[in-house]
Amino acid sequence: MIEETLTMIPGPTPVHPKVLTALAKPTVSHVAPAFVEEFKGALNDFRSLCKTTTGQPFIVAGAGTLSMEMAVVNLVAPGEKLLVLSHGYFGDRFLDLAGSFGIQCDVLRADWGKAVPAADLAKALAENTYAAVTVTHVDTSTGTLAPVAQYAEVMKGRPEMFILDGVCATAGVDERFDEWGLDVLLTAAQKAIGAPPGLALVVFSERAIERRKARASVPAYYSDIMRWLPIMLDPGKYYSTPCVNEIMAFAEALRIVHREGLEARFARHGKIAQAVRAGLEAMGMALFTDAGNRADTLSVIMLPAGVEDMAFRKAMGAHGIVVAGGLGPIAGKAFRLGHMGNIGAGEVVSVLVAIEATLGALGITVKPGAAVAAAAPLLP
Ligand code: PMP
């Protein structure tokens, strides 16, 4: 559509008109009975999205970084140690965050584009004492999908808190809170869930809540889950004014997720990822992430030799499509394409056509139509 932009970055993702309509409803009192019902519904739907029956969800105004902070600050005391499994920029963010609270960290860092083997986690746990382990399910900088089910086998029956960052995964990639024995699943609204940014979303296990309760206090006020727990058990209560419209939009986004069905939604993300990659490869483009651990929610793609990053993204923008640049060691060398949330075949085809035209304009020869021809049979 003229004057419309297709935002194909790894979050925020395009927001469905039904969700935008919920956002645009008149703002009501945070204790209005109809809003309290919406809030309760969002808590329930978020809990089932995370595949837990006993986990306690928290919905708080903020974003993914606040949910990271809520996980760490409530479960790891200053002076205790945290083990960070890092697959890139957002894994490393846990080090920064923990350091701000005087929490010591060890890090198992994979080469960019590769995953930390589960055996390395087992070895680190055997050699040291940690209060908690953090894993980034999909690192948005490298496109790496962590082998969480394998880590879960290692963590089974262990005392360390198991914290999973699902910001770039939840609702696009399967996450099994109860089956994996997670203690915290933290996420945000603006990626595969398909709501606008503005929420910190966290689920705590029963034993994680007990761990927090065992501490007299934590070095936090807004991120202290004990202050939020009464509100999550009865959303008619007040601690800090909830973002009424954003929660109504989130509730609507969750209804879309559950109407599609979780397994169907994950399968659609898988098909879209396969189609996007077949299209890119048909244009001779190379993916950055190792083939064995590519996430279905985004692709990290090397820019062909001679194609300058800003020129590429500007030309894509002229076709109405926004993609993201590379981060860290691949800044200027790669671009990141989000393909998660409520997108379908139409968006994939538009992006591939725009990439083909952009490459052509920048002097790279591409067989016309090859990308769409390769992608089309794989599309949902
Ligand atoms: N974790 C991951 C994996 C992310 O991709 C992001 C954001 N891109 C964050 C955490 C931080 O979330 P936010 O930007 O919403 O604070």
PDB file of C-alpha atoms in Angstrom, residues 29-295:
ATOM      1  CA  SER A  29      -9.956   3.072  34.615  1.00  0.00           C
ATOM      2  CA  HIS A  30      -7.417   0.406  35.489  1.00  0.00           C
ATOM      3  CA  VAL A  31     -10.002  -0.998  37.927  1.00  0.00           C
ATOM      4  CA  ALA A  32     -12.980  -0.898  35.521  1.00  0.00           C
ATOM      5  CA  PRO A  33     -14.560  -4.381  35.687  1.00  0.00           C
ATOM      6  CA  ALA A  34     -14.324  -4.915  31.914  1.00  0.00           C
ATOM      7  CA  PHE A  35     -10.613  -4.051  31.917  1.00  0.00           C
ATOM      8  CA  VAL A  36      -9.931  -6.280  34.927  1.00  0.00           C
ATOM      9  CA  GLU A  37     -11.529  -9.151  32.963  1.00  0.00           C
ATOM     10  CA  GLU A  38      -9.298  -8.397  29.943  1.00  0.00           C
ATOM     11  CA  PHE A  39      -6.240  -8.374  32.212  1.00  0.00           C
ATOM     12  CA  LYS A  40      -7.227 -11.749  33.730  1.00  0.00           C
ATOM     13  CA  GLY A  41      -7.774 -13.165  30.242  1.00  0.00           C
ATOM     14  CA  ALA A  42      -4.354 -11.921  29.123  1.00  0.00           C
ATOM     15  CA  LEU A  43      -2.711 -13.551  32.155  1.00  0.00           C
ATOM     16  CA  ASN A  44      -4.423 -16.880  31.400  1.00  0.00           C
ATOM     17  CA  ASP A  45      -3.677 -16.763  27.688  1.00  0.00           C
ATOM     18  CA  PHE A  46      -0.054 -15.831  28.345  1.00  0.00           C
ATOM     19  CA  ARG A  47       0.258 -18.734  30.790  1.00  0.00           C
ATOM     20  CA  SER A  48      -1.037 -21.224  28.217  1.00  0.00           C
ATOM     21  CA  LEU A  49       1.227 -19.743  25.525  1.00  0.00           C
ATOM     22  CA  CYS A  50       4.176 -20.632  27.774  1.00  0.00           C
ATOM     23  CA  LYS A  51       2.787 -24.160  28.292  1.00  0.00           C
ATOM     24  CA  THR A  52       2.580 -24.013  32.050  1.00  0.00           C
ATOM     25  CA  THR A  53      -0.184 -24.848  34.468  1.00  0.00           C
ATOM     26  CA  THR A  54       1.540 -23.825  37.693  1.00  0.00           C
ATOM     27  CA  GLY A  55       3.805 -20.946  36.579  1.00  0.00           C
ATOM     28  CA  GLN A  56       2.832 -17.447  37.721  1.00  0.00           C
ATOM     29  CA  PRO A  57       2.654 -14.878  34.907  1.00  0.00           C
ATOM     30  CA  PHE A  58       3.492 -11.191  35.372  1.00  0.00           C
ATOM     31  CA  ILE A  59       2.482  -8.465  32.904  1.00  0.00           C
ATOM     32  CA  VAL A  60       4.205  -5.161  33.644  1.00  0.00           C
ATOM     33  CA  ALA A  61       4.683  -1.942  31.657  1.00  0.00           C
ATOM     34  CA  GLY A  62       8.207  -1.999  30.248  1.00  0.00           C
ATOM     35  CA  ALA A  63       9.921  -4.127  27.623  1.00  0.00           C
ATOM     36  CA  GLY A  64      12.214  -7.133  27.303  1.00  0.00           C
ATOM     37  CA  THR A  65      15.081  -5.600  29.240  1.00  0.00           C
ATOM     38  CA  LEU A  66      12.820  -5.051  32.254  1.00  0.00           C
ATOM     39  CA  SER A  67      11.749  -8.686  32.099  1.00  0.00           C
ATOM     40  CA  MET A  68      15.450  -9.689  32.073  1.00  0.00           C
ATOM     41  CA  GLU A  69      15.969  -7.513  35.129  1.00  0.00           C
ATOM     42  CA  MET A  70      12.916  -8.954  36.926  1.00  0.00           C
ATOM     43  CA  ALA A  71      14.311 -12.453  36.423  1.00  0.00           C
ATOM     44  CA  VAL A  72      17.833 -11.733  37.608  1.00  0.00           C
ATOM     45  CA  VAL A  73      17.250  -9.286  40.446  1.00  0.00           C
ATOM     46  CA  ASN A  74      14.604 -11.434  42.132  1.00  0.00           C
ATOM     47  CA  LEU A  75      16.565 -14.672  41.998  1.00  0.00           C
ATOM     48  CA  VAL A  76      20.270 -13.836  42.270  1.00  0.00           C
ATOM     49  CA  ALA A  77      21.589 -11.860  45.245  1.00  0.00           C
ATOM     50  CA  PRO A  78      24.543  -9.478  44.995  1.00  0.00           C
ATOM     51  CA  GLY A  79      27.612 -11.609  45.705  1.00  0.00           C
ATOM     52  CA  GLU A  80      26.004 -14.773  44.260  1.00  0.00           C
ATOM     53  CA  LYS A  81      27.074 -16.100  40.890  1.00  0.00           C
ATOM     54  CA  LEU A  82      25.212 -16.292  37.615  1.00  0.00           C
ATOM     55  CA  LEU A  83      26.139 -18.514  34.673  1.00  0.00           C
ATOM     56  CA  VAL A  84      25.362 -16.851  31.344  1.00  0.00           C
ATOM     57  CA  LEU A  85      25.122 -18.873  28.122  1.00  0.00           C
ATOM     58  CA  SER A  86      25.656 -16.292  25.417  1.00  0.00           C
ATOM     59  CA  HIS A  87      24.907 -16.606  21.721  1.00  0.00           C
ATOM     60  CA  GLY A  88      25.454 -12.949  20.953  1.00  0.00           C
ATOM     61  CA  TYR A  89      24.609  -9.391  21.901  1.00  0.00           C
ATOM     62  CA  PHE A  90      21.494 -10.176  23.951  1.00  0.00           C
ATOM     63  CA  GLY A  91      23.141 -13.031  25.841  1.00  0.00           C
ATOM     64  CA  ASP A  92      25.916 -10.620  26.766  1.00  0.00           C
ATOM     65  CA  ARG A  93      23.320  -8.136  28.021  1.00  0.00           C
ATOM     66  CA  PHE A  94      22.793 -10.413  31.043  1.00  0.00           C
ATOM     67  CA  LEU A  95      26.438  -9.788  32.014  1.00  0.00           C
ATOM     68  CA  ASP A  96      25.944  -6.045  31.912  1.00  0.00           C
ATOM     69  CA  LEU A  97      22.693  -6.279  33.806  1.00  0.00           C
ATOM     70  CA  ALA A  98      24.048  -8.580  36.511  1.00  0.00           C
ATOM     71  CA  GLY A  99      27.130  -6.394  36.885  1.00  0.00           C
ATOM     72  CA  SER A 100      24.871  -3.412  37.642  1.00  0.00           C
ATOM     73  CA  PHE A 101      23.605  -5.279  40.707  1.00  0.00           C
ATOM     74  CA  GLY A 102      26.973  -6.545  41.952  1.00  0.00           C
ATOM     75  CA  ILE A 103      26.217 -10.074  40.755  1.00  0.00           C
ATOM     76  CA  GLN A 104      29.247 -12.028  39.573  1.00  0.00           C
ATOM     77  CA  CYS A 105      29.026 -13.893  36.285  1.00  0.00           C
ATOM     78  CA  ASP A 106      30.736 -16.641  34.385  1.00  0.00           C
ATOM     79  CA  VAL A 107      29.989 -16.825  30.692  1.00  0.00           C
ATOM     80  CA  LEU A 108      29.936 -19.675  28.187  1.00  0.00           C
ATOM     81  CA  ARG A 109      30.118 -17.771  24.928  1.00  0.00           C
ATOM     82  CA  ALA A 110      29.634 -19.439  21.541  1.00  0.00           C
ATOM     83  CA  ASP A 111      31.315 -18.083  18.436  1.00  0.00           C
ATOM     84  CA  TRP A 112      28.776 -15.849  16.721  1.00  0.00           C
ATOM     85  CA  GLY A 113      26.370 -17.987  14.705  1.00  0.00           C
ATOM     86  CA  LYS A 114      27.092 -21.168  16.671  1.00  0.00           C
ATOM     87  CA  ALA A 115      25.470 -22.632  19.809  1.00  0.00           C
ATOM     88  CA  VAL A 116      26.982 -23.527  23.193  1.00  0.00           C
ATOM     89  CA  PRO A 117      27.025 -27.358  23.463  1.00  0.00           C
ATOM     90  CA  ALA A 118      24.967 -28.820  26.319  1.00  0.00           C
ATOM     91  CA  ALA A 119      28.100 -30.684  27.478  1.00  0.00           C
ATOM     92  CA  ASP A 120      29.770 -27.324  28.212  1.00  0.00           C
ATOM     93  CA  LEU A 121      26.841 -26.389  30.442  1.00  0.00           C
ATOM     94  CA  ALA A 122      27.109 -29.722  32.304  1.00  0.00           C
ATOM     95  CA  LYS A 123      30.850 -29.188  32.809  1.00  0.00           C
ATOM     96  CA  ALA A 124      30.446 -25.630  34.122  1.00  0.00           C
ATOM     97  CA  LEU A 125      27.752 -26.735  36.576  1.00  0.00           C
ATOM     98  CA  ALA A 126      29.946 -29.579  37.821  1.00  0.00           C
ATOM     99  CA  GLU A 127      32.870 -27.237  38.471  1.00  0.00           C
ATOM    100  CA  ASN A 128      31.168 -24.250  40.106  1.00  0.00           C
ATOM    101  CA  THR A 129      28.279 -23.108  42.255  1.00  0.00           C
ATOM    102  CA  TYR A 130      25.739 -20.828  40.634  1.00  0.00           C
ATOM    103  CA  ALA A 131      22.457 -19.350  41.795  1.00  0.00           C
ATOM    104  CA  ALA A 132      21.050 -19.326  38.274  1.00  0.00           C
ATOM    105  CA  VAL A 133      21.714 -19.988  34.589  1.00  0.00           C
ATOM    106  CA  THR A 134      20.502 -17.704  31.795  1.00  0.00           C
ATOM    107  CA  VAL A 135      19.882 -18.837  28.229  1.00  0.00           C
ATOM    108  CA  THR A 136      18.750 -16.658  25.321  1.00  0.00           C
ATOM    109  CA  HIS A 137      16.370 -18.851  23.317  1.00  0.00           C
ATOM    110  CA  VAL A 138      16.885 -16.931  20.077  1.00  0.00           C
ATOM    111  CA  ASP A 139      19.644 -14.344  20.057  1.00  0.00           C
ATOM    112  CA  THR A 140      18.412 -11.576  17.799  1.00  0.00           C
ATOM    113  CA  SER A 141      21.935 -10.501  16.877  1.00  0.00           C
ATOM    114  CA  THR A 142      23.094 -13.842  15.487  1.00  0.00           C
ATOM    115  CA  GLY A 143      19.825 -15.627  14.608  1.00  0.00           C
ATOM    116  CA  THR A 144      20.949 -18.536  16.772  1.00  0.00           C
ATOM    117  CA  LEU A 145      18.357 -20.886  18.250  1.00  0.00           C
ATOM    118  CA  ALA A 146      19.703 -22.327  21.503  1.00  0.00           C
ATOM    119  CA  PRO A 147      19.274 -26.106  22.033  1.00  0.00           C
ATOM    120  CA  VAL A 148      17.040 -25.517  25.056  1.00  0.00           C
ATOM    121  CA  ALA A 149      15.612 -29.054  25.256  1.00  0.00           C
ATOM    122  CA  GLN A 150      19.190 -30.359  25.589  1.00  0.00           C
ATOM    123  CA  TYR A 151      20.021 -27.787  28.253  1.00  0.00           C
ATOM    124  CA  ALA A 152      16.817 -28.780  30.052  1.00  0.00           C
ATOM    125  CA  GLU A 153      18.071 -32.372  30.276  1.00  0.00           C
ATOM    126  CA  VAL A 154      21.236 -31.081  31.977  1.00  0.00           C
ATOM    127  CA  MET A 155      19.271 -28.793  34.324  1.00  0.00           C
ATOM    128  CA  LYS A 156      16.789 -31.493  35.363  1.00  0.00           C
ATOM    129  CA  GLY A 157      16.719 -31.880  39.174  1.00  0.00           C
ATOM    130  CA  ARG A 158      19.429 -29.256  39.709  1.00  0.00           C
ATOM    131  CA  PRO A 159      19.188 -26.438  42.267  1.00  0.00           C
ATOM    132  CA  GLU A 160      20.183 -23.563  39.954  1.00  0.00           C
ATOM    133  CA  MET A 161      17.356 -21.360  38.694  1.00  0.00           C
ATOM    134  CA  PHE A 162      16.832 -21.923  34.950  1.00  0.00           C
ATOM    135  CA  ILE A 163      16.085 -18.593  33.248  1.00  0.00           C
ATOM    136  CA  LEU A 164      15.104 -18.472  29.569  1.00  0.00           C
ATOM    137  CA  ASP A 165      14.969 -15.251  27.527  1.00  0.00           C
ATOM    138  CA  GLY A 166      12.214 -15.807  24.976  1.00  0.00           C
ATOM    139  CA  VAL A 167      12.025 -12.239  23.670  1.00  0.00           C
ATOM    140  CA  CYS A 168      12.754 -13.250  20.063  1.00  0.00           C
ATOM    141  CA  ALA A 169      11.115 -16.672  20.333  1.00  0.00           C
ATOM    142  CA  THR A 170       7.854 -16.730  22.334  1.00  0.00           C
ATOM    143  CA  ALA A 171       4.822 -17.423  20.085  1.00  0.00           C
ATOM    144  CA  GLY A 172       7.076 -18.153  17.098  1.00  0.00           C
ATOM    145  CA  VAL A 173       9.108 -21.040  18.499  1.00  0.00           C
ATOM    146  CA  ASP A 174       7.830 -23.751  20.851  1.00  0.00           C
ATOM    147  CA  GLU A 175       8.548 -23.074  24.537  1.00  0.00           C
ATOM    148  CA  ARG A 176       7.601 -25.688  27.132  1.00  0.00           C
ATOM    149  CA  PHE A 177       7.835 -24.122  30.566  1.00  0.00           C
ATOM    150  CA  ASP A 178       6.661 -27.114  32.604  1.00  0.00           C
ATOM    151  CA  GLU A 179       8.235 -29.854  30.487  1.00  0.00           C
ATOM    152  CA  TRP A 180      11.636 -28.114  30.413  1.00  0.00           C
ATOM    153  CA  GLY A 181      11.544 -27.331  34.140  1.00  0.00           C
ATOM    154  CA  LEU A 182      12.009 -23.608  33.549  1.00  0.00           C
ATOM    155  CA  ASP A 183      12.066 -21.282  36.550  1.00  0.00           C
ATOM    156  CA  VAL A 184      11.629 -18.094  34.561  1.00  0.00           C
ATOM    157  CA  LEU A 185      10.499 -17.494  31.013  1.00  0.00           C
ATOM    158  CA  LEU A 186      10.870 -13.828  30.194  1.00  0.00           C
ATOM    159  CA  THR A 187       9.695 -12.178  27.010  1.00  0.00           C
ATOM    160  CA  ALA A 188       8.205  -9.076  25.411  1.00  0.00           C
ATOM    161  CA  ALA A 189       5.128  -8.206  23.370  1.00  0.00           C
ATOM    162  CA  GLN A 190       6.614  -6.754  20.192  1.00  0.00           C
ATOM    163  CA  LYS A 191       8.060  -9.740  18.357  1.00  0.00           C
ATOM    164  CA  ALA A 192       6.399 -13.066  17.551  1.00  0.00           C
ATOM    165  CA  ILE A 193       3.409 -12.231  19.786  1.00  0.00           C
ATOM    166  CA  GLY A 194       2.608  -9.381  17.397  1.00  0.00           C
ATOM    167  CA  ALA A 195       1.610  -6.624  19.835  1.00  0.00           C
ATOM    168  CA  PRO A 196       3.190  -3.164  19.983  1.00  0.00           C
ATOM    169  CA  PRO A 197       6.214  -2.733  22.301  1.00  0.00           C
ATOM    170  CA  GLY A 198       5.460  -1.711  25.878  1.00  0.00           C
ATOM    171  CA  LEU A 199       5.270  -4.806  28.075  1.00  0.00           C
ATOM    172  CA  ALA A 200       7.630  -6.859  30.193  1.00  0.00           C
ATOM    173  CA  LEU A 201       6.233 -10.391  30.268  1.00  0.00           C
ATOM    174  CA  VAL A 202       7.546 -12.925  32.748  1.00  0.00           C
ATOM    175  CA  VAL A 203       6.509 -16.307  34.150  1.00  0.00           C
ATOM    176  CA  PHE A 204       7.964 -17.532  37.456  1.00  0.00           C
ATOM    177  CA  SER A 205       7.830 -21.157  38.598  1.00  0.00           C
ATOM    178  CA  GLU A 206       6.525 -22.007  42.059  1.00  0.00           C
ATOM    179  CA  ARG A 207      10.042 -22.736  43.269  1.00  0.00           C
ATOM    180  CA  ALA A 208      11.291 -19.418  41.830  1.00  0.00           C
ATOM    181  CA  ILE A 209       8.589 -17.565  43.777  1.00  0.00           C
ATOM    182  CA  GLU A 210       9.662 -19.484  46.902  1.00  0.00           C
ATOM    183  CA  ARG A 211      13.304 -18.513  46.225  1.00  0.00           C
ATOM    184  CA  ARG A 212      12.279 -14.844  46.082  1.00  0.00           C
ATOM    185  CA  LYS A 213      10.111 -15.151  49.186  1.00  0.00           C
ATOM    186  CA  ALA A 214      13.082 -16.561  51.093  1.00  0.00           C
ATOM    187  CA  ARG A 215      14.866 -13.234  50.655  1.00  0.00           C
ATOM    188  CA  ALA A 216      13.900 -10.351  52.957  1.00  0.00           C
ATOM    189  CA  SER A 217      14.366  -7.826  50.161  1.00  0.00           C
ATOM    190  CA  VAL A 218      15.863  -7.343  46.721  1.00  0.00           C
ATOM    191  CA  PRO A 219      17.712  -4.274  45.400  1.00  0.00           C
ATOM    192  CA  ALA A 220      14.724  -3.182  43.336  1.00  0.00           C
ATOM    193  CA  TYR A 221      11.363  -1.476  43.725  1.00  0.00           C
ATOM    194  CA  TYR A 222       9.536  -1.558  40.371  1.00  0.00           C
ATOM    195  CA  SER A 223      11.081  -4.911  39.380  1.00  0.00           C
ATOM    196  CA  ASP A 224      10.396  -6.640  42.703  1.00  0.00           C
ATOM    197  CA  ILE A 225       7.932  -9.423  41.871  1.00  0.00           C
ATOM    198  CA  MET A 226       6.569  -9.467  45.430  1.00  0.00           C
ATOM    199  CA  ARG A 227       5.100  -6.010  44.834  1.00  0.00           C
ATOM    200  CA  TRP A 228       3.419  -7.229  41.633  1.00  0.00           C
ATOM    201  CA  LEU A 229       2.235 -10.630  42.831  1.00  0.00           C
ATOM    202  CA  PRO A 230      -0.974  -9.374  44.532  1.00  0.00           C
ATOM    203  CA  ILE A 231      -1.949  -7.553  41.311  1.00  0.00           C
ATOM    204  CA  MET A 232      -1.352 -10.623  39.151  1.00  0.00           C
ATOM    205  CA  LEU A 233      -3.484 -12.717  41.522  1.00  0.00           C
ATOM    206  CA  ASP A 234      -6.207 -10.051  41.499  1.00  0.00           C
ATOM    207  CA  PRO A 235      -5.809  -7.495  38.689  1.00  0.00           C
ATOM    208  CA  GLY A 236      -8.401  -5.252  40.364  1.00  0.00           C
ATOM    209  CA  LYS A 237      -5.750  -4.280  42.915  1.00  0.00           C
ATOM    210  CA  TYR A 238      -3.301  -1.404  42.502  1.00  0.00           C
ATOM    211  CA  TYR A 239       0.471  -1.146  42.709  1.00  0.00           C
ATOM    212  CA  SER A 240       1.501   0.988  39.703  1.00  0.00           C
ATOM    213  CA  THR A 241      -0.984   1.981  37.007  1.00  0.00           C
ATOM    214  CA  PRO A 242      -1.048  -0.720  34.326  1.00  0.00           C
ATOM    215  CA  CYS A 243      -0.805   0.431  30.694  1.00  0.00           C
ATOM    216  CA  VAL A 244      -4.503  -0.142  30.075  1.00  0.00           C
ATOM    217  CA  ASN A 245      -4.535   0.182  26.276  1.00  0.00           C
ATOM    218  CA  GLU A 246      -1.366  -1.833  25.758  1.00  0.00           C
ATOM    219  CA  ILE A 247      -2.782  -4.657  27.876  1.00  0.00           C
ATOM    220  CA  MET A 248      -6.024  -4.616  25.842  1.00  0.00           C
ATOM    221  CA  ALA A 249      -3.924  -4.818  22.669  1.00  0.00           C
ATOM    222  CA  PHE A 250      -1.850  -7.642  24.145  1.00  0.00           C
ATOM    223  CA  ALA A 251      -5.044  -9.523  25.097  1.00  0.00           C
ATOM    224  CA  GLU A 252      -6.225  -9.211  21.485  1.00  0.00           C
ATOM    225  CA  ALA A 253      -2.837 -10.355  20.139  1.00  0.00           C
ATOM    226  CA  LEU A 254      -3.024 -13.420  22.394  1.00  0.00           C
ATOM    227  CA  ARG A 255      -6.522 -14.249  21.122  1.00  0.00           C
ATOM    228  CA  ILE A 256      -5.099 -14.228  17.581  1.00  0.00           C
ATOM    229  CA  VAL A 257      -2.259 -16.519  18.721  1.00  0.00           C
ATOM    230  CA  HIS A 258      -4.638 -19.014  20.322  1.00  0.00           C
ATOM    231  CA  ARG A 259      -7.188 -18.897  17.495  1.00  0.00           C
ATOM    232  CA  GLU A 260      -4.410 -19.933  15.127  1.00  0.00           C
ATOM    233  CA  GLY A 261      -3.298 -22.563  17.653  1.00  0.00           C
ATOM    234  CA  LEU A 262       0.207 -22.893  19.045  1.00  0.00           C
ATOM    235  CA  GLU A 263       1.328 -25.876  16.984  1.00  0.00           C
ATOM    236  CA  ALA A 264      -0.073 -24.366  13.767  1.00  0.00           C
ATOM    237  CA  ARG A 265       1.645 -21.086  14.568  1.00  0.00           C
ATOM    238  CA  PHE A 266       5.021 -22.731  15.140  1.00  0.00           C
ATOM    239  CA  ALA A 267       4.598 -24.745  11.926  1.00  0.00           C
ATOM    240  CA  ARG A 268       3.796 -21.554   9.996  1.00  0.00           C
ATOM    241  CA  HIS A 269       6.943 -19.895  11.354  1.00  0.00           C
ATOM    242  CA  GLY A 270       8.931 -22.951  10.255  1.00  0.00           C
ATOM    243  CA  LYS A 271       7.522 -22.870   6.719  1.00  0.00           C
ATOM    244  CA  ILE A 272       8.072 -19.136   6.354  1.00  0.00           C
ATOM    245  CA  ALA A 273      11.690 -19.470   7.516  1.00  0.00           C
ATOM    246  CA  GLN A 274      12.310 -22.269   4.996  1.00  0.00           C
ATOM    247  CA  ALA A 275      10.700 -20.273   2.185  1.00  0.00           C
ATOM    248  CA  VAL A 276      12.620 -17.081   2.989  1.00  0.00           C
ATOM    249  CA  ARG A 277      15.914 -18.962   3.048  1.00  0.00           C
ATOM    250  CA  ALA A 278      15.230 -20.832  -0.189  1.00  0.00           C
ATOM    251  CA  GLY A 279      14.463 -17.484  -1.825  1.00  0.00           C
ATOM    252  CA  LEU A 280      17.593 -15.825  -0.492  1.00  0.00           C
ATOM    253  CA  GLU A 281      19.797 -18.720  -1.545  1.00  0.00           C
ATOM    254  CA  ALA A 282      18.245 -18.682  -5.026  1.00  0.00           C
ATOM    255  CA  MET A 283      19.582 -15.113  -5.256  1.00  0.00           C
ATOM    256  CA  GLY A 284      23.047 -16.324  -4.247  1.00  0.00           C
ATOM    257  CA  MET A 285      22.880 -14.860  -0.753  1.00  0.00           C
ATOM    258  CA  ALA A 286      24.587 -16.572   2.186  1.00  0.00           C
ATOM    259  CA  LEU A 287      23.134 -16.992   5.669  1.00  0.00           C
ATOM    260  CA  PHE A 288      25.343 -16.067   8.609  1.00  0.00           C
ATOM    261  CA  THR A 289      23.979 -18.501  11.200  1.00  0.00           C
ATOM    262  CA  ASP A 290      25.167 -22.125  11.275  1.00  0.00           C
ATOM    263  CA  ALA A 291      22.696 -24.397   9.471  1.00  0.00           C
ATOM    264  CA  GLY A 292      22.120 -26.591  12.539  1.00  0.00           C
ATOM    265  CA  ASN A 293      20.839 -23.821  14.802  1.00  0.00           C
ATOM    266  CA  ARG A 294      18.925 -21.282  12.745  1.00  0.00           C
ATOM    267  CA  ALA A 295      15.875 -19.768  14.419  1.00  0.00           C
TER     268      ALA A 295
END
